[in-house]
Every structure is written in structure tokens, then in C-alpha cells.
Coordinates of C-alpha atoms and ligand atoms in Angstrom, one line a residue:
M10 CA 112.0 114.9 86.7
W11 CA 113.5 118.2 87.7
L12 CA 115.7 119.3 90.6
K13 CA 113.3 119.3 93.5
Y14 CA 115.7 119.5 96.5
G15 CA 118.1 122.1 97.7
V16 CA 120.5 122.2 100.7
T17 CA 119.7 124.5 103.6
P18 CA 122.4 126.5 105.3
N19 CA 122.4 123.7 108.0
G20 CA 123.1 121.0 105.4
Y21 CA 119.6 119.5 105.3
L22 CA 117.7 118.8 102.1
K23 CA 114.5 120.8 101.5
C24 CA 111.8 120.1 98.9
V25 CA 110.6 122.8 96.6
D26 CA 107.1 122.1 97.9
D27 CA 108.2 123.4 101.3
V28 CA 109.5 126.8 100.2
L29 CA 108.0 130.0 98.7
K30 CA 108.6 130.8 95.1
G31 CA 111.5 133.0 94.1
K32 CA 115.0 133.3 95.3
T33 CA 115.9 131.1 98.3
N34 CA 118.8 130.7 100.7
L35 CA 119.2 127.1 99.5
T36 CA 122.1 125.8 97.4
C37 CA 122.5 123.1 94.7
L38 CA 123.5 119.7 96.0
Y39 CA 125.7 119.2 93.0
C40 CA 127.6 122.5 92.6
G41 CA 126.7 124.7 95.7
G42 CA 125.2 127.4 93.5
K43 CA 122.2 129.4 94.7
L44 CA 118.7 128.2 93.8
T45 CA 115.5 129.9 92.8
A46 CA 112.2 128.1 93.4
K47 CA 110.1 127.9 90.2
K48 CA 106.5 127.4 91.0
G49 CA 104.4 128.2 88.0
R50 CA 101.3 126.7 86.6
V51 CA 102.6 124.6 83.8
K52 CA 105.9 122.8 84.7
Q53 CA 106.3 120.7 87.8
H54 CA 107.6 122.9 90.6
H55 CA 111.3 122.7 90.7
F56 CA 114.5 124.6 91.6
A57 CA 116.5 126.5 88.9
H58 CA 120.0 127.9 89.4
T59 CA 119.8 131.6 90.2
D60 CA 122.9 131.9 88.0
E61 CA 124.1 129.3 85.4
T62 CA 122.9 125.7 85.7
C63 CA 125.7 123.4 86.6
K64 CA 126.8 120.5 84.3
P65 CA 125.6 117.6 86.5
V66 CA 122.1 119.1 86.7
V67 CA 122.0 119.9 82.9
S68 CA 123.0 116.3 82.1
R69 CA 120.4 114.8 84.5
H70 CA 117.7 117.0 82.8
K71 CA 118.8 115.8 79.4
T72 CA 118.8 112.1 80.2
K73 CA 115.9 112.4 82.5
Q74 CA 117.9 110.5 85.1
F75 CA 117.2 112.7 88.1
P76 CA 116.7 110.4 91.0
G77 CA 112.9 109.9 91.5
L78 CA 110.9 107.1 93.1
P79 CA 109.6 104.6 90.5
M80 CA 105.8 104.8 90.0
Y81 CA 105.4 107.3 92.7
D82 CA 104.0 110.4 90.9
R83 CA 103.9 109.3 87.3
F84 CA 102.2 106.2 86.0
G85 CA 102.7 106.3 82.3
I86 CA 105.5 103.6 82.6
Q87 CA 107.6 105.9 80.3
L88 CA 105.6 105.1 77.2
P89 CA 105.5 107.6 74.4
G90 CA 102.1 109.5 74.4
R91 CA 100.6 107.8 71.4
E92 CA 101.4 104.3 72.6
L93 CA 100.0 105.1 76.0
E94 CA 96.8 106.2 74.3
Q95 CA 96.6 103.0 72.3
L96 CA 97.1 101.0 75.5
K97 CA 94.3 102.8 77.2
V98 CA 92.0 102.1 74.2
L99 CA 92.8 98.4 74.4
W100 CA 92.2 98.4 78.1
K101 CA 88.7 99.9 77.5
E102 CA 87.8 97.5 74.8
Y103 CA 89.4 94.3 76.1
G104 CA 91.1 94.5 79.5
S105 CA 88.3 96.1 81.5
Q106 CA 85.8 93.6 80.0
D107 CA 88.1 90.7 80.8
I108 CA 88.4 89.8 77.1
L109 CA 91.7 88.4 75.7
I110 CA 93.4 90.6 73.1
P111 CA 94.2 89.3 69.5
R112 CA 97.9 89.1 68.8
D113 CA 97.9 91.6 65.9
L114 CA 96.8 94.4 68.2
I115 CA 99.8 94.1 70.4
S116 CA 102.8 96.3 70.1
L117 CA 106.2 94.5 70.5
R118 CA 107.3 97.1 72.9
W119 CA 104.5 96.4 75.3
K120 CA 105.4 92.7 75.3
F121 CA 109.1 93.5 75.7
R122 CA 108.3 95.8 78.7
S123 CA 106.1 93.2 80.3
L124 CA 102.9 95.2 80.0
M125 CA 101.2 92.3 78.2
Q126 CA 101.6 88.6 78.5
L127 CA 100.6 85.6 76.4
A128 CA 97.4 83.8 77.5
G129 CA 97.1 80.8 75.1
N130 CA 97.2 82.4 71.6
E131 CA 96.1 85.8 72.7
F132 CA 97.3 88.4 75.1
E133 CA 96.2 89.9 78.5
F134 CA 97.3 92.8 80.6
T135 CA 99.9 92.1 83.3
D136 CA 99.7 93.8 86.7
L137 CA 102.3 96.3 85.5
G138 CA 100.3 96.9 82.3
K139 CA 97.3 97.9 84.3
I140 CA 99.1 100.7 86.2
P141 CA 98.8 103.5 83.5
M142 CA 95.0 103.1 83.7
G143 CA 95.0 102.9 87.5
A144 CA 93.3 99.5 87.1
L145 CA 95.6 97.6 89.4
E146 CA 94.3 97.1 93.0
L147 CA 96.2 98.9 95.7
A148 CA 97.6 95.7 97.4
R149 CA 99.0 94.5 94.1
F150 CA 100.3 98.0 93.3
N151 CA 102.4 97.8 96.5
Q152 CA 103.7 94.4 95.5
I153 CA 104.9 95.8 92.1
Q154 CA 106.2 99.1 93.4
E155 CA 108.0 98.1 96.6
P156 CA 110.7 95.9 95.0
L157 CA 111.3 98.6 92.4
L158 CA 111.7 101.2 95.2
L159 CA 114.4 99.0 96.8
E160 CA 116.1 98.0 93.5
T161 CA 116.4 101.7 92.5
W162 CA 117.8 102.5 96.0
E163 CA 120.4 99.7 95.6
K164 CA 121.3 101.1 92.2
Y165 CA 122.1 104.5 93.6
R166 CA 123.9 103.0 96.5
Q167 CA 126.1 100.9 94.3
A168 CA 126.9 103.7 91.9
A169 CA 128.0 105.9 94.9
E170 CA 130.1 103.1 96.3
R171 CA 131.7 102.4 92.9
A172 CA 132.5 106.1 92.4
T173 CA 134.1 106.2 95.9
L174 CA 136.2 103.1 95.4
A175 CA 137.4 104.1 92.0
N176 CA 137.9 107.6 93.2
Y177 CA 136.0 109.3 90.3
S178 CA 136.5 113.0 90.0
N179 CA 132.7 113.5 90.4
I180 CA 132.1 111.3 93.4
Q181 CA 130.0 114.0 95.0
D182 CA 127.5 113.9 92.1
Y183 CA 126.8 110.2 92.8
Q184 CA 126.5 110.9 96.5
A185 CA 124.1 113.8 95.7
D186 CA 122.0 111.4 93.6
L187 CA 121.8 108.9 96.4
R188 CA 120.9 111.6 98.9
I189 CA 118.1 112.9 96.8
Y190 CA 116.7 109.5 96.3
E191 CA 117.0 108.6 100.0
T192 CA 115.2 111.8 101.0
Q193 CA 112.3 110.9 98.8
L194 CA 112.2 107.3 100.0
R195 CA 112.4 108.4 103.7
R196 CA 109.5 110.8 103.1
I197 CA 107.1 108.0 101.9
L198 CA 108.2 105.7 104.7
V199 CA 107.8 108.2 107.6
N200 CA 104.3 109.2 106.4
S201 CA 101.1 107.3 107.1
L202 CA 98.2 107.2 104.8
Y203 CA 94.7 108.1 106.1
F204 CA 91.3 108.0 104.7
L205 CA 88.5 110.2 106.0
E206 CA 84.8 110.5 105.7
V207 CA 83.7 114.1 105.7
K208 CA 80.0 115.0 106.2
A209 CA 79.5 118.6 105.4
N210 CA 76.1 120.4 104.9
G211 CA 74.4 117.1 104.2
E212 CA 77.0 116.0 101.6
T213 CA 79.4 113.0 102.1
L214 CA 82.9 113.4 100.8
Y215 CA 86.0 111.3 101.3
K216 CA 89.5 112.4 101.7
I217 CA 92.9 110.7 101.2
G218 CA 96.1 112.1 102.5
I219 CA 99.4 111.4 104.3
T220 CA 100.7 112.8 107.5
Q221 CA 103.6 112.4 109.9
R222 CA 101.6 113.7 112.8
T223 CA 98.7 112.3 114.8
T224 CA 95.4 112.0 113.0
D225 CA 93.7 114.3 115.6
E226 CA 96.1 117.1 114.7
R227 CA 95.6 116.6 111.0
I228 CA 91.8 116.3 111.3
S229 CA 91.5 119.6 113.2
E230 CA 93.5 121.3 110.4
I231 CA 91.3 119.8 107.8
H232 CA 88.3 121.1 109.7
Q233 CA 89.8 124.5 109.4
D234 CA 90.4 124.2 105.7
L235 CA 86.8 123.1 105.1
K236 CA 85.3 126.0 107.0
T237 CA 85.7 128.2 104.0
H238 CA 83.4 125.9 102.0
Y239 CA 81.0 124.5 104.6
T240 CA 79.4 125.3 108.0
N241 CA 78.3 122.0 109.4
I242 CA 81.3 119.6 109.3
T243 CA 81.8 116.1 110.9
I244 CA 85.0 114.1 110.1
N245 CA 85.4 110.4 110.8
L246 CA 88.6 108.5 110.4
L247 CA 88.0 105.4 108.3
G248 CA 91.5 104.1 108.1
F249 CA 95.1 104.7 108.9
W250 CA 98.1 102.8 107.4
E251 CA 101.6 103.4 108.7
H252 CA 104.5 103.8 106.4
R253 CA 102.2 103.9 103.3
G254 CA 103.1 107.3 101.9
N255 CA 103.8 105.6 98.6
V256 CA 100.1 104.9 98.0
E257 CA 98.6 108.5 98.1
L258 CA 99.3 109.5 94.5
Y259 CA 98.5 106.2 93.0
F260 CA 95.2 106.3 94.9
K261 CA 94.5 109.7 93.3
H262 CA 95.4 108.3 89.9
R263 CA 93.3 105.2 90.3
Y264 CA 90.2 107.0 91.5
R265 CA 90.6 110.2 89.5
E266 CA 87.2 110.0 88.0
F267 CA 85.6 110.4 91.4
N268 CA 87.8 113.3 92.4
Y269 CA 85.8 116.2 93.7
R270 CA 87.4 119.6 93.5
L271 CA 86.9 121.9 96.4
G272 CA 88.5 125.2 95.3
K273 CA 92.3 124.5 95.5
L274 CA 91.9 121.2 97.4
T275 CA 92.5 118.1 95.3
E276 CA 92.2 115.3 97.8
Y277 CA 88.5 115.0 98.0
F278 CA 86.3 112.4 96.4
K279 CA 82.7 111.4 96.0
F280 CA 82.2 107.7 95.6
P281 CA 79.0 106.0 94.5
D282 CA 80.0 103.0 96.6
V283 CA 82.7 103.6 99.2
K284 CA 82.7 100.0 100.3
L285 CA 84.6 99.0 97.2
V286 CA 87.2 101.7 97.9
L287 CA 87.5 100.6 101.6
N288 CA 88.0 97.0 100.5
D289 CA 90.7 98.1 98.1
L290 CA 92.5 100.0 100.9
Y291 CA 92.0 97.3 103.6
R292 CA 93.4 94.5 101.4
M293 CA 96.8 96.2 101.5
E294 CA 99.3 94.3 103.6
Q295 CA 100.8 96.1 106.6
K296 CA 104.1 97.7 105.6
V297 CA 106.9 96.0 107.5
L298 CA 110.1 98.0 107.4
S299 CA 113.3 96.2 106.5
E300 CA 116.4 96.9 108.6
A301 CA 117.8 99.2 105.9
E302 CA 114.5 101.1 105.8
L303 CA 114.4 101.4 109.6
E304 CA 117.9 102.8 109.5
L305 CA 117.0 105.2 106.8
I306 CA 114.1 106.7 108.7
S307 CA 116.0 106.9 112.0
D308 CA 118.7 109.1 110.4
Ligands
ZN20 ZN1 124.2 123.0 90.5

């Protein structure tokens, strides 16, 4: 992951997604240097230093240890490309058919990383192992991701605390890591997930999205967006889940083959049987915020 947050003149963090490309008035959280928003077509949008990149940011790019939410926007479980491809092939031939997998087809690394587990003398996919294919149901995805989100938070908190106690010379780097992580965590907690049915010129589409505002406000905006594509539009809210901003991108990954591109809009789908999708969504447990999470979002 790249540097995605900069500090505003008032001291708030701002995401690269919320600024125009080019030079900004934001500064680097690690060194205070000026930032330029890079928003091209190939690399993920990120901030680069307008002048020289500072050491903390260089080292985080090198080790890929920039604070990011686990399994939020990438679902390859950090497997090298070739192994990921092999895993997908096995899923197609065995997992998706509910057939156990012969031992000799299993890479040690998969076993080691808990993507596969023994079932008698053969192997099967674990919940974790199903995530790269998007084969894991949403409810179970939450059960896997939520503890990881909190563990990672704890890791950054402890690192910052240790650095402070031991009076490291780079305390502010650890504090910056923690702040970047907490900003991302806060964002998924304050957002609600919604699922809409859109009837437009006789077609039925579905839309997934997240919002911090009321659904009415969001729906009227969406109406506006769709006017460039359709004339006769009706939108119905099919579901709304509070504090479930974590699910949006996994949903898009899980249902990518049903994605329906509308110009630049990527959040629309056409489902042959929407009931299955609704069941998947409605099986999710209600998100109950812990005390620490409540405190985080009230900051
Ligand atoms: Zn910097």
C-alpha cells in the first residue's frame, strides 16, 4: 500500500480519494513535507512527496508495511501471483464442487497459512482460503475479518506505546502509523452499507454502496447520476446495515462476475437471482461496536 493520507493545514487527515490530482496544500504525516496527489490509471491513487520522499515513507514502501486494513481492498492473502492462480484452479476443480483435494496437490505454504485444512486423508479449503475467490459468504467474511481488524489496531497501538515508553527517536513515525490506521478503521465504522434495486427503462439493476448520510440524500444523488444513462428511474432500498463499511469492497470482489459497468460507475450489478444475494447480505450479524470502537468514532 502507498501513502494515502495527508495532513490538512488544520491538522486533520485527508484521503487521496478526496482531493484533486496534482499539488496539494497537504503535508506528509511523517516528515511534514509537501504532497502531490498522484491519480493516474495504473497505480493505486496515492500521495507522493512534492520534493524528496522522506525515509519513513521510503521504508514503508519497501517493506509494504504501510498501515492498511486487513482484507479490506485486497483479497489475495499476500500470495505470489502463480500460487494464487493455482489456488483458484484448485477451487474451480475441487472446492466449488465440494470435492476433497488429494494431498499431493497441496502446497505447504497454503497449509502453513491456514488456507487449507486436513479432512481425513485429503484437504479442504478453510474459510480463509475461500476469500481470494470471493467464495466465502458475507457473514463468515465478517467473522474472519473483524478480529483481524482489531488485532492489527492493537499491534499499531502497542508499537506506538512502546516507542513512547522507550523514548525512541522516531516516536512520531509510530504515532503516524497508528493515526493512519485509525483513520481507515473509523471510516469503515462510521459508514453504513446499503443495497438498492434500480429500475431504469425496463431494466433491473442493483447497487451496493456505503454512506455516512441518510439513504434519502444518497438516493437522490444516485438518481441524478443515473439520469445521464436512463430516463425512467425508480430506486428502492432493499437493505441498510449500520457500521458495515468493511463489506462493500468484498461484496464487489465476491460478485464481480455480475458487475454491470455504467460508464464510470462500478457499483452496479445484474443478478440472475437476487434472492441469493439478499440472503447473503441478511445473514450478516448486526455490527455491535465495542467500547474502543465507539470511542474511536466519536473522536
Ligand atoms: Zn514524508
